[in-house]
Coordinates of C-alpha atoms in Angstrom, one line a residue:
Chain A
M1 CA 220.6 162.3 -24.2
S2 CA 222.0 163.1 -27.5
N3 CA 221.0 165.4 -30.2
V4 CA 217.8 164.3 -32.0
K5 CA 216.4 167.2 -33.9
P6 CA 215.1 165.8 -37.2
G7 CA 213.0 168.8 -37.9
N8 CA 216.0 171.1 -38.2
Y9 CA 217.1 169.9 -41.6
T10 CA 213.9 169.0 -43.3
D11 CA 211.3 171.4 -44.5
S12 CA 208.4 169.3 -43.2
G13 CA 207.9 171.7 -40.4
S14 CA 206.2 169.0 -38.5
E15 CA 205.7 170.1 -34.9
R16 CA 206.1 166.7 -33.5
S17 CA 209.5 166.3 -34.9
T18 CA 210.9 169.1 -32.9
T19 CA 209.6 168.0 -29.6
I20 CA 211.6 164.9 -29.1
S21 CA 214.5 164.6 -26.6
H22 CA 216.8 167.5 -26.3
A23 CA 220.5 167.5 -26.6
E24 CA 222.8 167.6 -23.6
N25 CA 225.8 167.5 -25.8
N26 CA 225.4 168.5 -29.4
T27 CA 228.7 167.0 -30.5
Q28 CA 228.2 163.6 -29.0
Q29 CA 227.8 161.0 -31.7
L30 CA 224.8 158.8 -31.5
K31 CA 226.3 155.4 -30.8
G32 CA 225.2 152.0 -29.7
E33 CA 223.1 152.2 -26.5
V34 CA 222.6 155.9 -27.0
L35 CA 221.1 155.3 -30.4
I36 CA 218.8 152.6 -29.0
T37 CA 217.7 154.8 -26.1
S38 CA 217.0 157.7 -28.4
M39 CA 214.9 155.5 -30.6
Q40 CA 212.5 154.8 -27.8
D41 CA 211.4 158.4 -28.3
S42 CA 212.0 158.9 -31.9
L43 CA 210.2 155.7 -33.2
K44 CA 207.0 156.8 -31.6
L45 CA 207.3 159.8 -33.9
G46 CA 208.0 157.7 -36.9
L47 CA 211.7 158.6 -36.9
V48 CA 214.6 156.2 -37.3
P49 CA 218.3 157.3 -36.9
I50 CA 220.2 156.5 -40.1
N51 CA 223.3 155.3 -38.2
I52 CA 221.6 152.1 -37.1
Y53 CA 222.0 150.9 -40.7
N54 CA 225.8 150.9 -40.4
D55 CA 227.3 150.9 -37.0
E56 CA 229.8 148.5 -35.4
E57 CA 228.2 148.6 -32.0
I58 CA 224.6 148.3 -33.2
Y59 CA 225.7 145.4 -35.3
R60 CA 227.4 143.6 -32.4
L61 CA 224.3 144.3 -30.2
E62 CA 222.0 143.0 -32.9
L63 CA 223.9 139.7 -33.1
E64 CA 223.5 139.3 -29.3
R65 CA 220.1 140.7 -28.6
I66 CA 218.2 139.9 -31.8
F67 CA 219.8 136.9 -33.4
L68 CA 220.5 135.0 -30.2
R69 CA 217.0 135.6 -28.8
N70 CA 214.5 135.3 -31.6
W71 CA 213.3 132.5 -33.8
I72 CA 215.5 132.5 -36.9
F73 CA 214.6 130.7 -40.1
L74 CA 217.1 128.1 -41.2
A75 CA 215.7 125.9 -44.0
H76 CA 212.7 124.4 -45.6
E77 CA 212.0 120.8 -44.8
S78 CA 212.0 119.9 -48.5
E79 CA 215.7 120.9 -48.7
I80 CA 216.6 117.9 -46.5
P81 CA 214.0 115.2 -47.3
N82 CA 216.0 112.1 -46.4
V83 CA 217.7 110.7 -43.3
G84 CA 221.3 112.1 -43.2
D85 CA 220.6 115.0 -45.5
Y86 CA 222.2 118.2 -44.3
V87 CA 222.6 121.9 -45.3
Q88 CA 224.9 124.4 -43.7
R89 CA 223.2 127.6 -42.6
S90 CA 224.2 130.5 -40.4
I91 CA 223.0 132.9 -37.8
G92 CA 225.1 136.0 -37.8
Q93 CA 228.7 134.7 -37.7
D94 CA 227.8 131.3 -36.3
S95 CA 227.6 128.3 -38.7
F96 CA 225.1 125.5 -38.1
I97 CA 224.5 122.1 -39.6
V98 CA 220.8 121.5 -40.2
V99 CA 220.5 117.7 -40.5
R100 CA 217.8 115.0 -40.6
D101 CA 218.9 112.5 -38.0
S102 CA 218.6 108.7 -38.1
Q103 CA 215.0 109.0 -36.7
G104 CA 214.0 111.5 -39.4
K105 CA 214.0 114.4 -36.9
I106 CA 215.6 117.7 -37.9
R107 CA 218.4 118.8 -35.6
V108 CA 220.6 121.9 -35.6
H109 CA 224.2 121.6 -34.4
L110 CA 226.9 124.3 -34.2
D111 CA 229.4 123.4 -36.9
V112 CA 232.3 123.3 -34.4
C113 CA 234.3 120.3 -33.2
R114 CA 234.3 120.3 -29.4
H115 CA 238.0 119.3 -29.3
R116 CA 239.7 122.2 -31.1
G117 CA 237.0 124.0 -32.9
A118 CA 237.6 123.0 -36.5
R119 CA 234.6 122.8 -38.8
L120 CA 232.9 119.5 -39.5
C121 CA 230.6 120.2 -42.4
V122 CA 232.0 119.4 -45.8
G123 CA 230.2 121.7 -48.3
D124 CA 226.9 123.5 -48.3
R125 CA 224.8 120.4 -48.5
G126 CA 225.1 116.7 -48.7
N127 CA 224.1 113.4 -47.0
T128 CA 226.1 111.7 -44.3
E129 CA 225.9 109.2 -41.4
V130 CA 228.7 110.8 -39.5
F131 CA 230.5 114.2 -39.1
R132 CA 234.2 113.6 -38.9
C133 CA 236.5 116.3 -37.8
P134 CA 239.5 116.5 -40.1
Y135 CA 241.8 117.8 -37.4
H136 CA 242.2 114.9 -34.9
G137 CA 239.4 112.6 -36.2
W138 CA 236.7 113.0 -33.6
T139 CA 233.4 111.8 -35.0
Y140 CA 229.8 112.6 -34.3
D141 CA 226.6 111.0 -35.4
T142 CA 223.8 113.0 -37.0
D143 CA 222.1 113.3 -33.5
G144 CA 225.2 115.2 -32.4
N145 CA 226.6 112.4 -30.1
L146 CA 230.4 112.1 -29.9
T147 CA 230.9 108.6 -31.2
G148 CA 234.6 108.3 -31.9
V149 CA 237.8 109.6 -30.3
P150 CA 241.0 108.2 -31.9
N151 CA 243.4 106.5 -29.5
R152 CA 240.9 106.9 -26.7
T153 CA 242.3 104.2 -24.4
Q154 CA 245.8 105.7 -24.5
A155 CA 244.9 109.3 -24.8
Y156 CA 241.4 110.1 -23.5
Q157 CA 240.4 107.3 -21.2
G158 CA 238.5 109.5 -18.8
L159 CA 236.7 111.5 -21.4
K160 CA 232.9 111.2 -20.9
L161 CA 231.6 111.0 -24.5
D162 CA 228.1 112.1 -23.5
E163 CA 229.5 115.4 -22.2
W164 CA 231.3 116.3 -25.4
G165 CA 228.7 115.9 -28.1
L166 CA 228.1 118.7 -30.5
V167 CA 226.5 121.9 -29.2
S168 CA 222.9 121.6 -30.4
A169 CA 220.5 124.5 -30.8
P170 CA 218.3 124.4 -27.7
R171 CA 215.1 125.0 -29.7
V172 CA 214.3 123.7 -33.2
E173 CA 210.7 123.9 -34.4
S174 CA 209.0 123.7 -37.7
Y175 CA 205.9 125.5 -39.0
R176 CA 204.3 124.1 -42.2
G177 CA 207.7 123.1 -43.6
L178 CA 209.7 126.1 -42.4
V179 CA 212.5 125.1 -40.0
F180 CA 213.4 127.7 -37.3
T181 CA 215.8 127.6 -34.4
C182 CA 216.1 129.8 -31.4
L183 CA 219.4 129.9 -29.4
D184 CA 217.5 131.1 -26.3
P185 CA 216.0 128.1 -24.6
E186 CA 213.5 130.3 -22.7
I187 CA 211.7 131.6 -25.8
M188 CA 208.0 131.0 -26.4
S189 CA 207.0 128.3 -28.9
L190 CA 207.5 129.0 -32.6
E191 CA 203.7 128.9 -33.0
D192 CA 203.3 131.6 -30.4
Y193 CA 206.1 133.6 -31.8
L194 CA 204.4 133.6 -35.2
G195 CA 201.2 134.2 -33.3
D196 CA 198.4 135.9 -35.2
F197 CA 200.7 136.2 -38.3
R198 CA 200.0 132.5 -38.9
W199 CA 196.7 133.6 -40.3
Y200 CA 198.5 135.3 -43.2
L201 CA 201.4 132.8 -43.4
D202 CA 198.9 129.9 -43.7
I203 CA 197.5 131.5 -46.8
H204 CA 200.8 131.0 -48.5
L205 CA 202.0 127.7 -46.9
G206 CA 198.6 126.1 -46.7
L207 CA 197.4 127.2 -50.1
S208 CA 197.8 123.8 -51.6
P209 CA 196.9 120.6 -49.7
E210 CA 200.3 119.1 -50.3
G211 CA 202.1 122.2 -49.2
M212 CA 204.9 124.2 -50.9
E213 CA 208.4 122.9 -52.0
V214 CA 211.7 124.6 -52.7
I215 CA 213.0 124.5 -56.2
G216 CA 216.7 123.6 -56.3
D217 CA 219.2 125.7 -54.2
P218 CA 218.7 129.1 -52.8
H219 CA 220.3 132.2 -54.5
R220 CA 223.0 133.7 -52.4
W221 CA 224.7 137.0 -53.0
N222 CA 226.7 139.6 -51.1
V223 CA 225.1 143.0 -50.8
N224 CA 226.8 146.1 -49.4
A225 CA 223.7 147.0 -47.5
D226 CA 222.3 146.4 -44.0
W227 CA 220.1 143.4 -43.3
K228 CA 217.4 145.7 -41.9
S229 CA 216.9 147.3 -45.4
G230 CA 215.7 144.0 -46.7
S231 CA 213.5 143.4 -43.7
D232 CA 212.0 146.9 -43.7
N233 CA 211.4 147.0 -47.4
F234 CA 209.6 143.6 -47.6
A235 CA 207.6 144.4 -44.4
G236 CA 205.5 146.4 -46.9
D237 CA 207.2 149.3 -48.6
S238 CA 204.4 149.7 -51.1
Y239 CA 205.4 153.3 -51.8
H240 CA 208.6 152.5 -53.6
T241 CA 207.4 150.4 -56.5
Q242 CA 206.2 153.3 -58.7
S243 CA 209.6 155.0 -58.5
L244 CA 212.3 152.4 -58.0
H245 CA 210.6 149.7 -60.2
R246 CA 209.3 152.1 -62.8
S247 CA 211.4 150.4 -65.5
I248 CA 209.4 147.2 -65.0
L249 CA 206.2 149.1 -65.5
E250 CA 207.6 150.9 -68.6
I251 CA 208.4 147.7 -70.5
G252 CA 205.3 145.8 -69.4
L253 CA 206.9 143.1 -67.2
A254 CA 204.4 143.8 -64.4
S255 CA 200.9 145.2 -64.1
K256 CA 200.1 148.4 -62.3
S257 CA 198.0 146.5 -59.8
A258 CA 201.1 144.5 -58.9
A259 CA 203.8 147.2 -59.0
G260 CA 202.2 150.5 -59.7
S261 CA 201.6 153.3 -57.3
G262 CA 199.9 152.4 -54.1
G263 CA 196.6 153.7 -52.9
S264 CA 194.2 151.5 -54.7
P265 CA 191.1 150.7 -52.5
N266 CA 192.0 147.0 -52.9
D267 CA 195.3 147.4 -51.1
I268 CA 195.7 146.8 -47.4
H269 CA 198.5 146.9 -44.8
V270 CA 198.6 144.6 -41.8
T271 CA 200.7 146.0 -39.0
E272 CA 201.5 144.9 -35.5
C273 CA 200.6 141.3 -36.1
S274 CA 202.5 139.6 -33.3
G275 CA 205.5 141.7 -34.2
H276 CA 205.3 140.9 -37.9
S277 CA 203.6 142.7 -40.8
T278 CA 202.5 142.2 -44.4
S279 CA 201.3 144.3 -47.4
I280 CA 198.6 142.9 -49.6
R281 CA 197.5 144.0 -53.1
R282 CA 194.2 142.5 -54.3
N283 CA 192.1 142.5 -57.4
D284 CA 188.5 143.7 -57.3
P285 CA 186.0 141.7 -55.2
G286 CA 184.8 138.6 -57.0
S287 CA 188.0 138.1 -58.9
V288 CA 189.6 134.6 -58.8
F289 CA 193.2 135.2 -59.5
Y290 CA 195.4 133.5 -56.9
W291 CA 198.5 135.6 -57.7
G292 CA 198.4 134.3 -61.2
Y293 CA 198.6 130.6 -60.7
P294 CA 197.2 128.6 -63.7
E295 CA 193.5 127.6 -63.4
E296 CA 194.2 123.9 -63.1
L297 CA 195.8 124.7 -59.7
H298 CA 192.8 126.7 -58.6
M299 CA 190.9 123.4 -58.2
T300 CA 193.7 122.1 -56.1
F301 CA 193.7 125.2 -53.9
S302 CA 190.0 124.8 -53.2
K303 CA 190.7 121.5 -51.4
S304 CA 193.1 123.1 -48.9
D305 CA 192.1 123.7 -45.3
L306 CA 192.0 127.5 -45.4
S307 CA 189.1 129.2 -43.8
F308 CA 186.4 130.8 -46.0
E309 CA 187.9 134.3 -45.2
Q310 CA 191.5 133.1 -45.9
R311 CA 190.4 131.5 -49.2
E312 CA 188.5 134.6 -50.3
L313 CA 191.6 136.7 -49.6
A314 CA 193.8 134.2 -51.5
E315 CA 191.5 134.3 -54.5
R316 CA 191.7 138.0 -54.9
S317 CA 195.4 138.3 -54.2
V318 CA 197.9 139.9 -56.6
V319 CA 200.9 140.5 -54.3
H320 CA 201.8 139.8 -50.7
T321 CA 205.0 140.9 -49.2
G322 CA 205.9 140.6 -45.6
T323 CA 208.6 140.2 -42.9
I324 CA 208.7 137.8 -40.1
F325 CA 210.9 139.5 -37.5
P326 CA 213.8 139.7 -37.6
N327 CA 215.1 138.7 -41.1
L328 CA 212.8 136.4 -43.0
S329 CA 210.8 138.0 -45.7
L330 CA 208.3 136.7 -48.1
I331 CA 206.8 137.6 -51.5
H332 CA 203.9 135.9 -53.2
I333 CA 203.5 137.4 -56.7
G334 CA 202.9 136.6 -60.3
G335 CA 205.1 138.0 -63.1
T336 CA 206.7 137.2 -66.4
D337 CA 210.1 137.4 -68.0
D338 CA 208.7 138.5 -71.4
P339 CA 205.9 141.0 -71.8
A340 CA 204.3 138.8 -74.5
K341 CA 204.1 135.7 -72.2
P342 CA 201.4 135.1 -69.6
I343 CA 202.3 135.6 -66.0
A344 CA 203.2 132.8 -63.7
A345 CA 203.0 132.9 -59.9
W346 CA 205.5 131.8 -57.3
F347 CA 206.2 132.2 -53.6
S348 CA 209.6 133.3 -52.4
L349 CA 211.2 133.3 -49.0
R350 CA 214.2 135.6 -48.6
Q351 CA 216.5 136.0 -45.7
W352 CA 218.8 138.9 -45.0
Q353 CA 221.8 137.5 -43.2
P354 CA 223.9 140.0 -41.2
R355 CA 227.5 139.9 -42.3
G356 CA 228.9 143.0 -40.7
P357 CA 227.8 146.6 -40.2
G358 CA 226.2 147.7 -43.4
K359 CA 226.8 144.3 -45.0
M360 CA 224.5 141.3 -45.7
E361 CA 224.3 138.1 -47.6
A362 CA 220.9 137.8 -49.3
W363 CA 219.3 134.4 -49.7
S364 CA 216.3 133.6 -51.8
W365 CA 214.3 130.4 -52.2
T366 CA 211.7 129.8 -54.9
L367 CA 208.7 127.8 -53.7
V368 CA 205.8 126.3 -55.7
P369 CA 202.8 124.2 -54.8
K370 CA 203.9 120.5 -54.7
E371 CA 201.0 119.6 -57.0
A372 CA 202.1 121.8 -59.8
S373 CA 203.3 120.2 -63.0
K374 CA 207.0 119.8 -63.7
E375 CA 206.7 122.2 -66.6
Y376 CA 204.9 124.8 -64.4
K377 CA 207.5 124.6 -61.7
Q378 CA 210.3 125.2 -64.2
R379 CA 208.4 128.1 -65.7
A380 CA 207.7 129.6 -62.3
H381 CA 211.4 129.4 -61.4
R382 CA 212.4 131.1 -64.6
V383 CA 210.0 133.9 -64.0
A384 CA 211.0 134.1 -60.3
V385 CA 214.7 134.4 -61.3
A386 CA 213.9 137.1 -63.9
N387 CA 212.2 139.2 -61.2
F388 CA 213.5 138.4 -57.8
S389 CA 217.1 137.1 -57.6
P390 CA 220.5 138.8 -58.1
S391 CA 219.6 139.1 -61.8
G392 CA 216.0 139.9 -61.1
N393 CA 214.6 142.8 -63.0
F394 CA 213.0 144.0 -59.8
E395 CA 215.6 143.1 -57.3
Q396 CA 218.6 144.4 -59.2
D397 CA 217.4 147.9 -58.4
D398 CA 216.4 147.3 -54.7
V399 CA 219.9 146.5 -53.5
V400 CA 221.3 149.6 -55.2
V401 CA 219.3 152.0 -53.0
W402 CA 219.8 149.9 -49.9
A403 CA 223.6 150.2 -50.4
G404 CA 223.1 154.0 -50.5
V405 CA 221.3 153.8 -47.1
A406 CA 224.2 151.8 -45.6
R407 CA 226.7 154.2 -47.1
A408 CA 225.0 157.2 -45.5
G409 CA 224.6 155.3 -42.2
R410 CA 228.4 155.2 -41.6
G411 CA 228.7 159.0 -42.1
A412 CA 230.2 160.9 -39.1
Y413 CA 228.3 164.0 -40.0
A414 CA 225.0 162.1 -40.2
S415 CA 225.8 160.8 -36.8
H416 CA 226.9 164.2 -35.5
I417 CA 223.7 165.9 -36.4
G418 CA 221.6 162.8 -35.5
L419 CA 220.1 162.4 -38.9
H420 CA 216.8 160.7 -38.8
L421 CA 214.8 159.0 -41.6
N422 CA 211.1 159.5 -42.0
F423 CA 208.8 156.5 -41.4
Q424 CA 205.8 158.7 -40.6
M425 CA 203.5 157.8 -43.5
G426 CA 200.1 156.8 -42.1
M427 CA 200.6 158.5 -38.8
E428 CA 198.0 161.0 -37.6
G429 CA 197.7 163.9 -40.1
M430 CA 199.9 162.2 -42.7
S431 CA 197.9 160.0 -44.9
Q432 CA 194.3 159.0 -45.7
A433 CA 194.9 155.4 -44.4
R434 CA 192.3 154.4 -41.9
Q435 CA 192.3 151.5 -39.5
M436 CA 189.7 148.9 -40.6
T437 CA 187.2 147.8 -38.1
D438 CA 185.5 145.2 -40.3
W439 CA 188.6 143.3 -41.5
V440 CA 188.3 139.6 -41.2
G441 CA 191.9 138.8 -40.2
P442 CA 194.2 139.7 -37.3
G443 CA 196.6 142.6 -36.8
V444 CA 196.1 146.3 -36.9
V445 CA 194.9 146.7 -40.5
Y446 CA 194.7 149.8 -42.6
D447 CA 192.6 150.3 -45.7
S448 CA 195.5 151.7 -47.7
N449 CA 199.1 150.7 -48.5
L450 CA 200.1 154.3 -48.4
E451 CA 201.2 154.1 -44.8
E452 CA 204.4 152.9 -43.1
G453 CA 203.0 151.2 -40.0
V454 CA 204.2 147.9 -41.6
Q455 CA 207.8 149.2 -41.3
R456 CA 207.3 150.7 -37.9
T457 CA 206.1 147.3 -36.8
F458 CA 209.5 145.9 -37.9
F459 CA 211.3 148.7 -36.0
N460 CA 209.1 148.3 -32.9
S461 CA 210.1 144.6 -32.8
W462 CA 213.7 145.6 -33.4
L463 CA 213.6 148.0 -30.5
K464 CA 211.8 145.6 -28.2
S465 CA 214.7 143.1 -28.7
M466 CA 217.4 145.7 -28.4
V467 CA 216.3 147.3 -25.1
R468 CA 215.4 144.3 -23.1
Chain B
M1 CA 242.8 122.9 -91.0
I2 CA 239.1 123.7 -91.0
D3 CA 239.0 123.4 -87.2
R4 CA 241.8 125.9 -86.9
Q5 CA 239.9 128.4 -89.0
I6 CA 236.7 127.8 -87.1
K7 CA 238.5 128.3 -83.8
D8 CA 240.0 131.6 -85.1
E9 CA 236.5 132.7 -86.2
I10 CA 234.9 131.8 -82.9
E11 CA 237.7 133.5 -80.9
E12 CA 237.2 136.6 -82.9
F13 CA 233.4 136.4 -82.2
L14 CA 234.1 136.0 -78.4
F15 CA 236.5 139.0 -78.4
T16 CA 234.1 141.1 -80.4
E17 CA 231.3 140.1 -78.1
A18 CA 233.3 141.1 -75.0
E19 CA 233.9 144.5 -76.6
V20 CA 230.3 144.9 -77.4
L21 CA 229.2 144.1 -73.9
D22 CA 232.0 146.2 -72.3
D23 CA 231.0 149.1 -74.5
R24 CA 227.4 148.6 -73.4
K25 CA 226.0 148.1 -76.9
L26 CA 223.4 145.7 -75.6
K27 CA 221.1 145.8 -78.7
A28 CA 224.0 145.0 -80.9
W29 CA 224.8 142.0 -78.5
L30 CA 221.2 140.7 -79.0
L31 CA 222.0 140.5 -82.8
M32 CA 224.9 138.2 -82.1
L33 CA 222.4 135.6 -80.6
T34 CA 220.2 133.1 -82.5
D35 CA 216.5 133.4 -82.1
D36 CA 216.5 130.2 -80.2
I37 CA 219.3 131.1 -77.8
E38 CA 219.3 129.4 -74.5
Y39 CA 221.2 131.4 -71.9
V40 CA 221.7 129.6 -68.6
I41 CA 223.7 130.4 -65.4
P42 CA 223.0 127.6 -62.9
T43 CA 223.3 128.1 -59.1
R44 CA 226.3 126.3 -57.5
V45 CA 226.8 124.9 -54.1
S46 CA 229.9 123.7 -52.3
R47 CA 229.9 119.9 -52.0
D48 CA 232.1 117.1 -50.8
R49 CA 234.5 116.6 -53.8
D50 CA 233.7 112.9 -53.9
S51 CA 229.9 113.5 -54.1
D52 CA 228.1 112.0 -57.1
I53 CA 225.9 115.0 -57.3
S54 CA 226.9 118.0 -59.4
Q55 CA 227.7 121.2 -57.7
F56 CA 225.7 122.9 -60.4
S57 CA 222.0 122.8 -60.0
E58 CA 219.8 121.3 -62.7
E59 CA 216.8 123.0 -61.2
S60 CA 217.8 126.5 -60.0
Y61 CA 219.5 129.3 -61.9
H62 CA 220.9 132.8 -61.6
M63 CA 219.6 133.3 -65.1
F64 CA 217.6 131.1 -67.5
D65 CA 216.7 133.1 -70.5
D66 CA 215.6 133.0 -74.1
I67 CA 215.8 135.7 -76.7
H68 CA 212.5 137.2 -75.5
S69 CA 213.5 137.5 -71.9
L70 CA 217.0 138.7 -72.8
T71 CA 215.4 141.3 -75.0
A72 CA 213.2 142.4 -72.1
R73 CA 216.2 142.7 -69.9
V74 CA 218.0 144.8 -72.4
A75 CA 214.9 147.0 -72.9
R76 CA 214.7 147.5 -69.1
L77 CA 218.3 148.4 -68.8
G78 CA 217.6 150.9 -71.7
T79 CA 215.0 152.8 -69.7
E80 CA 216.1 155.8 -67.7
F81 CA 214.9 154.1 -64.5
A82 CA 217.4 151.1 -64.5
W83 CA 219.1 152.2 -61.3
S84 CA 221.2 149.0 -61.1
D85 CA 222.9 150.2 -64.3
N86 CA 223.4 153.9 -63.3
P87 CA 226.0 155.4 -62.9
A88 CA 227.4 153.4 -65.9
P89 CA 229.3 150.4 -64.6
R90 CA 232.9 149.9 -65.7
T91 CA 233.3 146.4 -67.0
R92 CA 236.1 144.5 -68.6
R93 CA 235.7 141.0 -69.9
Y94 CA 238.8 138.8 -70.2
V95 CA 237.9 135.8 -72.4
T96 CA 240.7 133.3 -72.5
N97 CA 241.6 129.5 -72.8
V98 CA 239.3 129.1 -75.8
R99 CA 238.9 125.4 -76.5
L100 CA 237.1 124.0 -79.6
I101 CA 235.2 120.9 -78.5
Q102 CA 233.4 120.1 -81.6
A103 CA 233.1 121.8 -85.0
S104 CA 231.6 121.5 -88.4
E105 CA 230.8 124.0 -91.2
K106 CA 227.4 124.6 -89.6
G107 CA 228.1 124.6 -85.9
A108 CA 230.7 124.7 -83.1
S109 CA 230.9 123.8 -79.5
V110 CA 233.4 125.8 -77.5
K111 CA 234.6 126.2 -73.9
S112 CA 236.3 129.4 -72.7
N113 CA 237.2 131.1 -69.4
L114 CA 235.7 134.4 -68.4
L115 CA 236.9 136.9 -65.9
L116 CA 234.7 139.9 -65.5
Y117 CA 235.9 143.0 -63.7
W118 CA 232.8 144.9 -62.6
S119 CA 232.8 148.2 -60.9
I120 CA 230.1 150.6 -60.1
D121 CA 230.3 153.6 -57.8
E122 CA 233.2 152.8 -55.5
S123 CA 232.6 149.0 -55.4
Q124 CA 234.7 146.6 -57.4
H125 CA 234.2 142.9 -58.0
L126 CA 235.5 140.0 -60.0
I127 CA 233.3 137.3 -61.4
S128 CA 235.0 134.2 -62.7
G129 CA 233.5 131.3 -64.6
E130 CA 233.7 128.9 -67.5
R131 CA 231.5 129.3 -70.5
H132 CA 230.1 126.4 -72.5
D133 CA 228.9 127.9 -75.8
N134 CA 227.3 126.5 -78.9
F135 CA 227.6 128.5 -82.1
R136 CA 225.7 128.2 -85.4
R137 CA 226.5 129.6 -88.8
E138 CA 223.7 131.8 -90.0
N139 CA 223.9 133.7 -93.3
G140 CA 227.6 133.2 -93.5
G141 CA 228.4 134.5 -89.9
W142 CA 228.5 132.9 -86.5
K143 CA 225.8 133.3 -83.9
L144 CA 225.6 132.2 -80.3
S145 CA 222.9 129.6 -79.9
K146 CA 223.5 128.3 -76.4
R147 CA 225.5 129.5 -73.4
T148 CA 225.9 127.9 -70.0
V149 CA 228.1 129.8 -67.6
L150 CA 229.5 127.7 -64.8
L151 CA 230.4 130.2 -62.1
D152 CA 233.3 129.8 -59.7
H153 CA 231.1 131.2 -56.9
V154 CA 228.6 129.7 -54.5
V155 CA 227.9 133.2 -53.2
L156 CA 227.8 135.9 -55.9
P157 CA 230.3 138.6 -54.9
T158 CA 228.2 141.3 -56.6
P159 CA 225.0 143.0 -55.2
N160 CA 223.3 142.1 -58.5
L161 CA 223.7 140.6 -61.9
A162 CA 222.7 143.6 -64.0
T163 CA 225.0 142.5 -66.7
F164 CA 225.5 139.5 -69.1
L165 CA 228.3 137.0 -68.6

């Protein structure tokens, strides 16, 4: 075992921090498997080694053990509404074509010609009946079948076309418009993977009878931070808003109930919900707010198929953030781009794509209820962009601190001393958060958002994938 | 002859604007804009070059601002809690290839190229794009009334856009 003594360099004096595994070799760096093994002890104590945020071996293992084995979000069905529509998406370093085939079914193909490996997809999105490899001219239909091999009689007479179709993802399933794939054929169904978390996800995706739709194209931007920073923050870091986003509060772009200090009796944290988690800020009981959607949409929402309890929660809701393991996060919130203008609500999906140790490409989609007016959709997108996007008044600041974590994570000294980060908020003796026994929804739910079980949930899921 | 003079005046405006932004005089920059400014940076996707559909979205944007939202952004960056803007970024705007598209005594439509060098901490980035600007003469001087920045990126190279293009 390696050196894991977090108590030595903090003044917390917590007894539990000093009791975890002892060093056999103080100079051995925490690397790869050793880091993972050590986390089985440290995470129980709410401690996470900083090096996992920027480590070559951890990154390589994550691509294999997390991104090849879990359900990964790829697209929203509204991005490819017509037969032949495709978008190019990725999982780790692998590129995939997500296409609606001739029967209207969504298929996911590895964007690699089976002959020499050249890419087939022209551009990020488009519409096509056929994917033609530029190298030697092999062609595939949208189902992935190899349909054409130039000079076949002279050159490739014995080639069995049905053996050389595109490599298609073994599992592709949708849930209320969200298209996921899993590269492990043995995985449970998407519904089971989302599990109890569907109760919360349905509140967003089933809010309006017609469902949600994506506006335009997703934002994409390169961030010098690890993908896990996005996932752990959106899992429910309710503690950071009052500090990191203080500028927003100062100039009046967000209310204190949306972005102020945590700890209001209306705030709850949902942890260990089938491996996923969410943080919820609400208005007082009886309030009908729906994140700030205009009143004409409230009538529409009342026709959706949410349960009484789900609707009651939706009515009072101010902000939900959450992370579906591993790298799909959500935020449902109202905001404005001008303190003098009323707030508008929107729903955003964001994905933290691993692009190397300590590097990610962030993706963000704006979604709105299909029934909303054209004017409202445009307004909601403007407000979304002004808050959560590369130029977003909130999000500008998030990535800066995440970059700092990745920077620290590559440090040899941090590794040498086994520097651990504190995710202990809400653990015994730490905060006033109490588990709720009368909560109407699933998960292990706390009556305060000043606790970090939501983020420990993310790391528990991470560890579960990394050790198996 | 009039066009030549207008082009000179607009060029001078663009060079001054670059200096104002590089020197981080953001409140002074707001005064160079009309009250009805429309400031737009559409998202871009890579597409088949023969596609009939524009690479630039007509629905989604990296920024879609008016004078009020720009003023709010400037106010936010002016607080002591704008972490995206601290330590002070080092920026340099290269505004070139200025083309006068249309001009009259009252207004002008101009295209130009922008190369922004943006560096904060140890990171360094280049953002490249084409500006389509409209200018209006107000009280004898020019003001920017509309800007569309067509980026040469589908994935922004910067961790954020805590600046103005």
